[in-house]
PDB file of C-alpha atoms in Angstrom:
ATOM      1  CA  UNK A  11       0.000   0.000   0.000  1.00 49.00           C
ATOM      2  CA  UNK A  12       3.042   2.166   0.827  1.00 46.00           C
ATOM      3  CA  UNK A  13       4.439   2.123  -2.732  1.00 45.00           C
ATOM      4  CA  UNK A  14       0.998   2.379  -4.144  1.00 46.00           C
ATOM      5  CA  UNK A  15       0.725   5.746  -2.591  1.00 46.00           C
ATOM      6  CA  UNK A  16       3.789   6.795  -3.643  1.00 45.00           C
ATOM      7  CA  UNK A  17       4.185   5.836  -6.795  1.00 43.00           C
ATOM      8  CA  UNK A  18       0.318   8.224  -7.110  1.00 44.00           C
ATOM      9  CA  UNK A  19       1.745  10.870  -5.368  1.00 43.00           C
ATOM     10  CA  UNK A  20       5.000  10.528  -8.037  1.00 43.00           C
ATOM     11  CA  UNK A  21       2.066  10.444 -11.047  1.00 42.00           C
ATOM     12  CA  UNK A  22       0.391  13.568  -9.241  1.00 42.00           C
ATOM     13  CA  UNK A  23       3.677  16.042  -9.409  1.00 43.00           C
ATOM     14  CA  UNK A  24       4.346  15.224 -12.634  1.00 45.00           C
ATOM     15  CA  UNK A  25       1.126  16.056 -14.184  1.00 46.00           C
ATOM     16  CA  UNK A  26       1.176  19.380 -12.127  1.00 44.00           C
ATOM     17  CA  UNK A  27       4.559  19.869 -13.638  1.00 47.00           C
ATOM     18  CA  UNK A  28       2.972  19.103 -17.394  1.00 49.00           C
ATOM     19  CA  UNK A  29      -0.024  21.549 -16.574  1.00 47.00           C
ATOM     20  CA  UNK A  30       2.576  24.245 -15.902  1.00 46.00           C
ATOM     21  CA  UNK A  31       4.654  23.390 -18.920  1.00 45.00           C
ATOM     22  CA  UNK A  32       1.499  23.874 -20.874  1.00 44.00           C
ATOM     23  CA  UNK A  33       0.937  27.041 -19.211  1.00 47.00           C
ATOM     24  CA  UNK A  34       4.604  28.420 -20.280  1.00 44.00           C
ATOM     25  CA  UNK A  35       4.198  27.172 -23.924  1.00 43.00           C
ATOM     26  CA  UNK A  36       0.629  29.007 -24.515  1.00 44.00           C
ATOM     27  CA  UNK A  37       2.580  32.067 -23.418  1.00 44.00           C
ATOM     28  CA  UNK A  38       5.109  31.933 -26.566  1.00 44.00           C
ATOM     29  CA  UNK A  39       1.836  31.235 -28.678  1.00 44.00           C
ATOM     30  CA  UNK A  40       1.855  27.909 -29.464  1.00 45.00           C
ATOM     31  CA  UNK A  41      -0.635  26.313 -27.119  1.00 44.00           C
ATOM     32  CA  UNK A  42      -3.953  27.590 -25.577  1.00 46.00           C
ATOM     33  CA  UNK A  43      -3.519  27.726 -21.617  1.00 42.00           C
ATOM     34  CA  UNK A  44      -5.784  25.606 -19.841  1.00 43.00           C
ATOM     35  CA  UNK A  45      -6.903  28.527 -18.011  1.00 47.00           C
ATOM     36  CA  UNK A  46      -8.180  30.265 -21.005  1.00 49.00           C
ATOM     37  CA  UNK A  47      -9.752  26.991 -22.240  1.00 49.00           C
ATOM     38  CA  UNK A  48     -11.680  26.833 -18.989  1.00 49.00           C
ATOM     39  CA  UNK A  49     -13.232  30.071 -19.174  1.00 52.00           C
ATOM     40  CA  UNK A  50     -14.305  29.500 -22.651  1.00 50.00           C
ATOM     41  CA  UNK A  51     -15.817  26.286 -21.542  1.00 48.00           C
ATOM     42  CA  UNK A  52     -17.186  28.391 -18.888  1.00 54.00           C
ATOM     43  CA  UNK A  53     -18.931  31.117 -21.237  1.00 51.00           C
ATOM     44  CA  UNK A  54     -20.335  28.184 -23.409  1.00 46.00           C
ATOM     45  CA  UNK A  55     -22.087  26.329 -20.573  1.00 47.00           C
ATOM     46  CA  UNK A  56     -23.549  29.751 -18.664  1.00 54.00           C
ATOM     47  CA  UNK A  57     -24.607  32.296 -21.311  1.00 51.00           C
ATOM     48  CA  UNK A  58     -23.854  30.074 -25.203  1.00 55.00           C
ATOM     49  CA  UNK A  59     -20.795  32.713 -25.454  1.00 64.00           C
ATOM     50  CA  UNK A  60     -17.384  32.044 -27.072  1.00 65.00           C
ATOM     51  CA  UNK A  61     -15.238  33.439 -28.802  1.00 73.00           C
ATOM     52  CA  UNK A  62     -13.765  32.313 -32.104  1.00 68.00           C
ATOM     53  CA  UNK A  63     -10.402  31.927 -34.168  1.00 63.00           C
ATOM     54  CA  UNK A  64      -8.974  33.818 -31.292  1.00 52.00           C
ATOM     55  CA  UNK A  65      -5.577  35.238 -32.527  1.00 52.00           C
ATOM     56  CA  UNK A  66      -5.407  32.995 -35.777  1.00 56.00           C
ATOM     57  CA  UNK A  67      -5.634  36.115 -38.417  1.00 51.00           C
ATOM     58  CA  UNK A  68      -9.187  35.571 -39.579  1.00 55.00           C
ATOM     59  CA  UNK A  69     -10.583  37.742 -37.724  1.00 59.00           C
ATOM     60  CA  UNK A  70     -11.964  37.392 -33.737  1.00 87.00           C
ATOM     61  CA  UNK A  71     -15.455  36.885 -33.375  1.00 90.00           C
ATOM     62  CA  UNK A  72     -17.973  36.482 -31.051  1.00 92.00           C
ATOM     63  CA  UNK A  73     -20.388  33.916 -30.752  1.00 91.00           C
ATOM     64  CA  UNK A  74     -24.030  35.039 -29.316  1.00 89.00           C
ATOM     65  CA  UNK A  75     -26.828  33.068 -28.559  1.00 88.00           C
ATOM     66  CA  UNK A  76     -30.206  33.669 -28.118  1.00 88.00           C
ATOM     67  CA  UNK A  77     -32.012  30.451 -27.025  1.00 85.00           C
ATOM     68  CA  UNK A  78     -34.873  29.443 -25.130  1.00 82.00           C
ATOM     69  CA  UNK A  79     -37.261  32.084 -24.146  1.00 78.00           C
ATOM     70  CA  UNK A  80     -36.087  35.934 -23.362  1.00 79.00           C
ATOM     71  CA  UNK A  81     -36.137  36.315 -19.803  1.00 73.00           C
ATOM     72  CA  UNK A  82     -36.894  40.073 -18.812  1.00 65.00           C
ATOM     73  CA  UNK A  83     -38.058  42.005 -16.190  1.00 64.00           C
ATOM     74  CA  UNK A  84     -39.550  39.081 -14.452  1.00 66.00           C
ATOM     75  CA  UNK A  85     -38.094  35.364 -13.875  1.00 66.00           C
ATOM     76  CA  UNK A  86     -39.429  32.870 -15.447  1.00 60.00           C
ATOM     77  CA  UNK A  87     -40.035  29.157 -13.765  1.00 65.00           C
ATOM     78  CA  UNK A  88     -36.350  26.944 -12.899  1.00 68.00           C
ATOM     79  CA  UNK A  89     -37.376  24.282 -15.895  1.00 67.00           C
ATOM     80  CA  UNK A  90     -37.590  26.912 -18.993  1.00 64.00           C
ATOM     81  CA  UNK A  91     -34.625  27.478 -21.297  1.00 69.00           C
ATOM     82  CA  UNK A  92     -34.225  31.019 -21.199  1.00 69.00           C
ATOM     83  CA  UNK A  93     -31.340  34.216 -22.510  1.00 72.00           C
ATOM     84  CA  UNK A  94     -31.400  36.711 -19.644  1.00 75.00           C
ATOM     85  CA  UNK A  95     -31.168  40.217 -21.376  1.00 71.00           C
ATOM     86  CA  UNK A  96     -29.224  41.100 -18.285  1.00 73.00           C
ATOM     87  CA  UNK A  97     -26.293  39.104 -19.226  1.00 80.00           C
ATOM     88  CA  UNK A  98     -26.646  40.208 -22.738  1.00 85.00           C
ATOM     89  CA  UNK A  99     -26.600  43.972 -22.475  1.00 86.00           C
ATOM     90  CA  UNK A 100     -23.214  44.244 -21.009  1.00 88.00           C
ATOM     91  CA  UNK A 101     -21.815  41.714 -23.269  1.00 90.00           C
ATOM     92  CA  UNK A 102     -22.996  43.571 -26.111  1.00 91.00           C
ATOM     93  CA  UNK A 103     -21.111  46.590 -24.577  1.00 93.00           C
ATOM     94  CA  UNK A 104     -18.036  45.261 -23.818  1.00 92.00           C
ATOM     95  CA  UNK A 105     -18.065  43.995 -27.885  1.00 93.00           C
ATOM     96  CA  UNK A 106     -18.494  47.539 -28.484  1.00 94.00           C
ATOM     97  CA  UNK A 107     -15.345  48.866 -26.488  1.00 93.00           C
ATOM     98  CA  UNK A 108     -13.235  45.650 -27.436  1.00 91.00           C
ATOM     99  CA  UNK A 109     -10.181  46.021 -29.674  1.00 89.00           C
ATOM    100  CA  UNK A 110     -10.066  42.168 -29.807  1.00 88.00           C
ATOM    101  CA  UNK A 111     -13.276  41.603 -31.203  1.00 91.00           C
ATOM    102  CA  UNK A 112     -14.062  42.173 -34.802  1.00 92.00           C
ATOM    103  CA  UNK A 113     -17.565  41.424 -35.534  1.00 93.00           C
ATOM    104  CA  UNK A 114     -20.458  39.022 -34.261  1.00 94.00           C
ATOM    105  CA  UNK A 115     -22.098  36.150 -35.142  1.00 95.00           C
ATOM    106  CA  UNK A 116     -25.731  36.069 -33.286  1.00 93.00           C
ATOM    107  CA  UNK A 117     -27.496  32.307 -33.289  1.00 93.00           C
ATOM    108  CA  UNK A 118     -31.686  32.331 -32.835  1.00 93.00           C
ATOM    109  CA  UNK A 119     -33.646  29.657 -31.684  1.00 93.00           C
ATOM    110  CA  UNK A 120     -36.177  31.251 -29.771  1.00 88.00           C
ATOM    111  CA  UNK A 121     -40.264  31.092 -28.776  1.00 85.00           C
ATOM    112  CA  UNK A 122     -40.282  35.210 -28.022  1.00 81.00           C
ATOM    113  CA  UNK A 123     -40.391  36.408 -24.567  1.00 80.00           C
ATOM    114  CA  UNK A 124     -40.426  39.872 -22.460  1.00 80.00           C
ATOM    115  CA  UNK A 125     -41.255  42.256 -25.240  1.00 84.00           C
ATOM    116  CA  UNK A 126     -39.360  45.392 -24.291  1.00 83.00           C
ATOM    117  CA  UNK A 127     -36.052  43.344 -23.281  1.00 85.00           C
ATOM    118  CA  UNK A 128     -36.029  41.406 -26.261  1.00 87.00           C
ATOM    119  CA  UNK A 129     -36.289  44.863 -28.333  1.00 90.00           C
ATOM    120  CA  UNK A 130     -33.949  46.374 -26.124  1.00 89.00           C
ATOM    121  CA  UNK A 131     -31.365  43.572 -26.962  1.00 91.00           C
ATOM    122  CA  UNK A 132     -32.280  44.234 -31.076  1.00 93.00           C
ATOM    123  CA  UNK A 133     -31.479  47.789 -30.937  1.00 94.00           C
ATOM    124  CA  UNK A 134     -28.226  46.949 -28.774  1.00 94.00           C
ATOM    125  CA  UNK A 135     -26.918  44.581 -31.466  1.00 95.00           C
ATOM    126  CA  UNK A 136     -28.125  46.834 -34.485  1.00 96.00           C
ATOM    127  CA  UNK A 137     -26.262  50.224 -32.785  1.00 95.00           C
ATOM    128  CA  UNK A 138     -23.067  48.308 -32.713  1.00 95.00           C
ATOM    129  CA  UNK A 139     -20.068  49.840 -34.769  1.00 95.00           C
ATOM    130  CA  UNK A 140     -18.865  46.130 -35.828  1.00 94.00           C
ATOM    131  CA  UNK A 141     -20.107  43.739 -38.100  1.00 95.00           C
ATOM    132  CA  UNK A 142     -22.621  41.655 -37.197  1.00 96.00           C
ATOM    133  CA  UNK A 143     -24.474  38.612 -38.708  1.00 97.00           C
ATOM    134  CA  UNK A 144     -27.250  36.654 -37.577  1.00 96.00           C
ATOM    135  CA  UNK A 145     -28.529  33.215 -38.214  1.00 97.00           C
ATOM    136  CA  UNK A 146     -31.690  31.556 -37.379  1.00 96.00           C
ATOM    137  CA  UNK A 147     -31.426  27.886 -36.491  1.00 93.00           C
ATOM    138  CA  UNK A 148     -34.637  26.761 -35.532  1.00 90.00           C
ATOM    139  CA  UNK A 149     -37.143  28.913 -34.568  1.00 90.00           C
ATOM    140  CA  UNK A 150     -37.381  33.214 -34.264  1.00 92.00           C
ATOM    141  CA  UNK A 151     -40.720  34.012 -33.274  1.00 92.00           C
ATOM    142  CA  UNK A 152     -42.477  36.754 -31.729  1.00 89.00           C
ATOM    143  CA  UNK A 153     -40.235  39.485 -30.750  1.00 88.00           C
ATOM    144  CA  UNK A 154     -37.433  37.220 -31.811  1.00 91.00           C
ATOM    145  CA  UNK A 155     -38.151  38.410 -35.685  1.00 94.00           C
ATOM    146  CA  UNK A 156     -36.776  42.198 -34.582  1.00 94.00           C
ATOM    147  CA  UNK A 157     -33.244  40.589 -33.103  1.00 93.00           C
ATOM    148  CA  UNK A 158     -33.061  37.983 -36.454  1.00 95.00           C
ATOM    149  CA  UNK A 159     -33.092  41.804 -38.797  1.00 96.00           C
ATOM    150  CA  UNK A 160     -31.427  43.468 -36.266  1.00 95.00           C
ATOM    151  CA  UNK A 161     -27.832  42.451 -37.621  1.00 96.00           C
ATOM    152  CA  UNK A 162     -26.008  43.825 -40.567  1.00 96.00           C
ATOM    153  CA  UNK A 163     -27.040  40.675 -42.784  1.00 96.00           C
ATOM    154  CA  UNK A 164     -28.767  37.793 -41.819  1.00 96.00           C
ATOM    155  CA  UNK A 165     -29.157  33.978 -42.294  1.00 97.00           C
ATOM    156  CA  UNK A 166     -32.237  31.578 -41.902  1.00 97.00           C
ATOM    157  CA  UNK A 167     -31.319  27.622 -42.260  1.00 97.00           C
ATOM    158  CA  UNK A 168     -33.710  26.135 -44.786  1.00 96.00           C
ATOM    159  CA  UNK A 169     -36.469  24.140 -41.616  1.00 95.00           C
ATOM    160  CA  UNK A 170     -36.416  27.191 -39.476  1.00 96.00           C
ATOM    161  CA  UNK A 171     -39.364  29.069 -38.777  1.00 94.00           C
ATOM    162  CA  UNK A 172     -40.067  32.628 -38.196  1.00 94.00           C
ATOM    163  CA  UNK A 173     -43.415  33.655 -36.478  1.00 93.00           C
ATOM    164  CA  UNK A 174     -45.020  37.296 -36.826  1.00 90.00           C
ATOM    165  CA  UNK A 175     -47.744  37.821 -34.430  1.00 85.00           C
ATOM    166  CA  UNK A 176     -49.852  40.608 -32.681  1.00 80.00           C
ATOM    167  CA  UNK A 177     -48.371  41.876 -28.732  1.00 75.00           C
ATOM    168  CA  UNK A 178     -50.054  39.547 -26.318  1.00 70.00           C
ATOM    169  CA  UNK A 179     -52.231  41.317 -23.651  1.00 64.00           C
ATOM    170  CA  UNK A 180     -51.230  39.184 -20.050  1.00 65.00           C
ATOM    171  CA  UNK A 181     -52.385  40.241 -16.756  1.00 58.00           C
ATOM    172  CA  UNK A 182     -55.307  42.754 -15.354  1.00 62.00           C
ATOM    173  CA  UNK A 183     -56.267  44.754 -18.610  1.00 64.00           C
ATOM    174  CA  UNK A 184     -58.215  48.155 -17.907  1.00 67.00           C
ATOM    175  CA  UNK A 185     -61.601  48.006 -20.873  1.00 64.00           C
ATOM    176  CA  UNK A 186     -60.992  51.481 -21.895  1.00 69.00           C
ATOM    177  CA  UNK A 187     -59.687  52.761 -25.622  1.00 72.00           C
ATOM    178  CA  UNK A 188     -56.592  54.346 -23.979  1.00 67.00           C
ATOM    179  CA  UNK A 189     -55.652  49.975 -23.043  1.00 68.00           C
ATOM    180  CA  UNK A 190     -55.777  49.291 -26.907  1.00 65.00           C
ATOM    181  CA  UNK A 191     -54.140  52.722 -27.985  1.00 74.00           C
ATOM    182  CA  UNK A 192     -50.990  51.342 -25.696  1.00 70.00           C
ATOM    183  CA  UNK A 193     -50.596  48.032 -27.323  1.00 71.00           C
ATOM    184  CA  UNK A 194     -51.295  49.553 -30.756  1.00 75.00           C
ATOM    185  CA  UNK A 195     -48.389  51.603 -29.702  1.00 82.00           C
ATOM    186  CA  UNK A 196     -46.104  48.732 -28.599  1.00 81.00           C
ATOM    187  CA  UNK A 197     -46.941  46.803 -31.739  1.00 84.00           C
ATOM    188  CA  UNK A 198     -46.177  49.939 -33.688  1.00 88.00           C
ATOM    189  CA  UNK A 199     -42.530  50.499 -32.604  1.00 89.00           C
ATOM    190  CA  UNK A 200     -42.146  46.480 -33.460  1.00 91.00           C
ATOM    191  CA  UNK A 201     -43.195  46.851 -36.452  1.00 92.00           C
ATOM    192  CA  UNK A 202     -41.241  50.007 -37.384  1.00 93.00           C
ATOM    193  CA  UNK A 203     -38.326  48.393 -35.999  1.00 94.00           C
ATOM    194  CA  UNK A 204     -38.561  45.223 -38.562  1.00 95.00           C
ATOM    195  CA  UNK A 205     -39.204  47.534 -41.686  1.00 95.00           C
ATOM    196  CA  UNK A 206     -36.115  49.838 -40.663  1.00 94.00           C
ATOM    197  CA  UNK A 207     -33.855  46.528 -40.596  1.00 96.00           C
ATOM    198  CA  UNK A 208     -34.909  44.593 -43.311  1.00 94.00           C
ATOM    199  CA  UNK A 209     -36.881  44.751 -47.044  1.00 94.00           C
ATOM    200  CA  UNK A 210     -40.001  44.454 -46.039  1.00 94.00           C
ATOM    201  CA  UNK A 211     -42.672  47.350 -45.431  1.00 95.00           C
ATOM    202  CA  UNK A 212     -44.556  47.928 -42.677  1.00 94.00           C
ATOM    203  CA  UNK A 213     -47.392  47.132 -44.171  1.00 93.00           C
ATOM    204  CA  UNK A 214     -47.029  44.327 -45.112  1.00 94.00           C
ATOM    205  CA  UNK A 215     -45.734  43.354 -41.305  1.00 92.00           C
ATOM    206  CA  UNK A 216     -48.853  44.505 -40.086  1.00 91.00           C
ATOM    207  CA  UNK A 217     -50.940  42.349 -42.386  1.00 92.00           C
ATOM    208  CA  UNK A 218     -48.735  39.305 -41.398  1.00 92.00           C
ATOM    209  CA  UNK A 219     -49.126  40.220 -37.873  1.00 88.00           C
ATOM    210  CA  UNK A 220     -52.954  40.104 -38.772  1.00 89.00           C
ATOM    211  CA  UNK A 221     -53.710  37.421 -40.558  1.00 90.00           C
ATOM    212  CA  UNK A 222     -56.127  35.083 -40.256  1.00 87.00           C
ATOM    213  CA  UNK A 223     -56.039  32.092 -41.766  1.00 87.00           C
ATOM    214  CA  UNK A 224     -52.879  30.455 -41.460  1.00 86.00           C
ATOM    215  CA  UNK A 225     -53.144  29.762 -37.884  1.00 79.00           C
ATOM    216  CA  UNK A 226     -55.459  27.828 -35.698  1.00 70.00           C
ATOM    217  CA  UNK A 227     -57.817  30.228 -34.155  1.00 73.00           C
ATOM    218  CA  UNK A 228     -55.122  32.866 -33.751  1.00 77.00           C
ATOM    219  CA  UNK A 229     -53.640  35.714 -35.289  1.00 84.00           C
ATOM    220  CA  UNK A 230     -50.297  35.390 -37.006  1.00 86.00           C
ATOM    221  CA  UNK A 231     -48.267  34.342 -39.906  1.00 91.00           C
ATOM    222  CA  UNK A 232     -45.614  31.885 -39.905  1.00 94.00           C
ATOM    223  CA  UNK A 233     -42.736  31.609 -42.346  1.00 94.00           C
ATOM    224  CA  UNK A 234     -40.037  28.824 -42.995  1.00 96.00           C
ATOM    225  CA  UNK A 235     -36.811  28.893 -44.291  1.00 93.00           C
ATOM    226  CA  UNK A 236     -37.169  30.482 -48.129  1.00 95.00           C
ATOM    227  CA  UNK A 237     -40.594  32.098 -47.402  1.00 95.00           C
ATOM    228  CA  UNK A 238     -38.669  34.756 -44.972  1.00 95.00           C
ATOM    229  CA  UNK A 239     -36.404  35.322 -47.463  1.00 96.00           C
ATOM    230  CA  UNK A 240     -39.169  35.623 -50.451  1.00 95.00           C
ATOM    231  CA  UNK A 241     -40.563  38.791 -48.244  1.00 93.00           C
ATOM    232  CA  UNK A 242     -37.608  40.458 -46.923  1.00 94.00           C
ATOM    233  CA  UNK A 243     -37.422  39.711 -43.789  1.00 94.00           C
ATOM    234  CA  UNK A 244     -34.349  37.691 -44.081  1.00 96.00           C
ATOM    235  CA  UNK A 245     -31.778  38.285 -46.449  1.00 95.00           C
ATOM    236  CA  UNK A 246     -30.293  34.437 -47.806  1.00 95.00           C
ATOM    237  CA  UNK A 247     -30.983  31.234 -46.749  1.00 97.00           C
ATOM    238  CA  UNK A 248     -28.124  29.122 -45.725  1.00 95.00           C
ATOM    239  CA  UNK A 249     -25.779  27.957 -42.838  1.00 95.00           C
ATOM    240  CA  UNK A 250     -23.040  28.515 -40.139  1.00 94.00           C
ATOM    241  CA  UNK A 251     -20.525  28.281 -42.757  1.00 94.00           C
ATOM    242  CA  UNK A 252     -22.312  30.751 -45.206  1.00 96.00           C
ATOM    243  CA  UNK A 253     -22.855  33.181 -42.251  1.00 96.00           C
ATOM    244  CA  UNK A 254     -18.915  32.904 -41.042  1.00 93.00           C
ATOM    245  CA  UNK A 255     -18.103  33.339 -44.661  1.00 93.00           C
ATOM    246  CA  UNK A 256     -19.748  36.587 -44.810  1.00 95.00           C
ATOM    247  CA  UNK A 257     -18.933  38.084 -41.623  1.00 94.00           C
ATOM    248  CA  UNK A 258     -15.003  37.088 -42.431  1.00 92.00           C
ATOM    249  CA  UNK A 259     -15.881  39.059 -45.949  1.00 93.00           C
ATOM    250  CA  UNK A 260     -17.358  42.070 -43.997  1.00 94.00           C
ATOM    251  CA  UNK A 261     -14.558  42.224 -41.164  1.00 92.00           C
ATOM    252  CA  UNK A 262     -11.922  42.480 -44.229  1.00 90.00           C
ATOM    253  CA  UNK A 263     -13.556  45.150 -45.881  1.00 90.00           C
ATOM    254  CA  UNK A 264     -13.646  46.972 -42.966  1.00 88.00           C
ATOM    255  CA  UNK A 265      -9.990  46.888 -42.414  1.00 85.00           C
ATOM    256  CA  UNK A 266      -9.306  47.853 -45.416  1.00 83.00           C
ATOM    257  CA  UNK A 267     -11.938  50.972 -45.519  1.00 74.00           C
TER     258      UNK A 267
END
């Protein structure tokens, strides 16, 4: 048992030694430190943050994903997937004041959520001075649609879905005119918002938002893959290798400009 433990102890120094060699040699370049590799691990797992081709000469972007439901002003329940705008907003800041970071690569798969947040977080990414991109994945519905048109270009993959719908009244409602005036208010700067980021009028967002007949006893239109593109909302349909290929394209020009 004696050796046993020493001969472990032995095996234990020497792989403290290796983790420090590996720490020197990502220093001078060659290697990633395990430290940094842990905090990127980190950012993945908490917030769907990382950052890519870090120091390679491509260009350093950020990864940022929306996913689940938009959590707001109000927590939602412990078993929902949700994007806290909390942790967002500063991250979108610190991209701003960054020298590192070159552009930004925004990933959507998302039911909606708090209304104001969620526009809040689309006028954060569309104010930002670098290039930005944005793909939808799976689904961008509901106040999800103003953060897929809020980058400089945008991406839909060919099955996801995008749903345009009218602002949902929750809670104690007052019956008076000055109730709906509010909400046709709301809906109003949503609505200006999408026609002021993509090719589509406002209009013709407002009769998608009213439709009746393509959902089941609601209000609503929803749009998959090509059919976004076909009205404007999005501008190509394709991948995560389409999307990094044009943010790449748009982080060179800007160099060069």
């Amino acid at each position: 048992m004696g050796k046993k433990k020493g001969k472990r102890k032995g095996h234990m120094v020497s792989q403290k030694e290796d983790t420090k060699q590996k720490d020197c040699t990502a220093k001078n370049g060659e290697e990633p430190a395990v430290g940094q590799n842990a905090k990127s691990d980190e950012r993945i797992a908490e917030y769907g943050q990382v950052l890519l081709d870090e120091k390679n000469g491509l260009g350093n972007i950020y990864l940022l994903s929306v996913i689940g439901e938009i959590e707001g002003h109000e927590n939602l329940n412990s078993g929902s997937k949700t994007t806290k705008y909390e942790h967002v907003l500063p991250k979108l800041a610190q991209i701003e004041d960054s020298r590192e970071i070159e552009g930004v690569l925004l990933l959507i798969n998302t039911q909606g959520g708090d209304v104001s947040c969620g526009l809040a977080l689309a006028e954060m990414v569309a104010s930002l001075s670098k290039p930005t991109v944005s793909l939808v994945i799976g689904d961008s519905h509901s106040i999800g649609v103003p953060l897929a048109v809020s980058a400089d270009d945008s991406f839909i993959v060919p099955t996801a879905s995008m749903l345009i719908h009218p602002v949902r009244m929750t809670g104690m409602t007052i019956g008076a005119p000055q109730t709906y005036h509010y909400f046709q208010r709301i809906q109003d700067r949503i609505t200006g918002f999408i026609a002021d980021h993509s090719s589509t009028p406002q209009d013709k967002i407002e009769e998608l938002m009213m439709n009746t007949t393509d959902l089941t006893k609601d209000l609503g239109t929803l749009l998959v893959g090509e059919d976004a593109v076909r009205i404007g909302l999005i501008r190509q349909v394709g991948g995560i290798d389409k999307a990094l290929r044009r943010l790449r394209e748009m982080i060179k020009r800007r160099k060069k400009a």
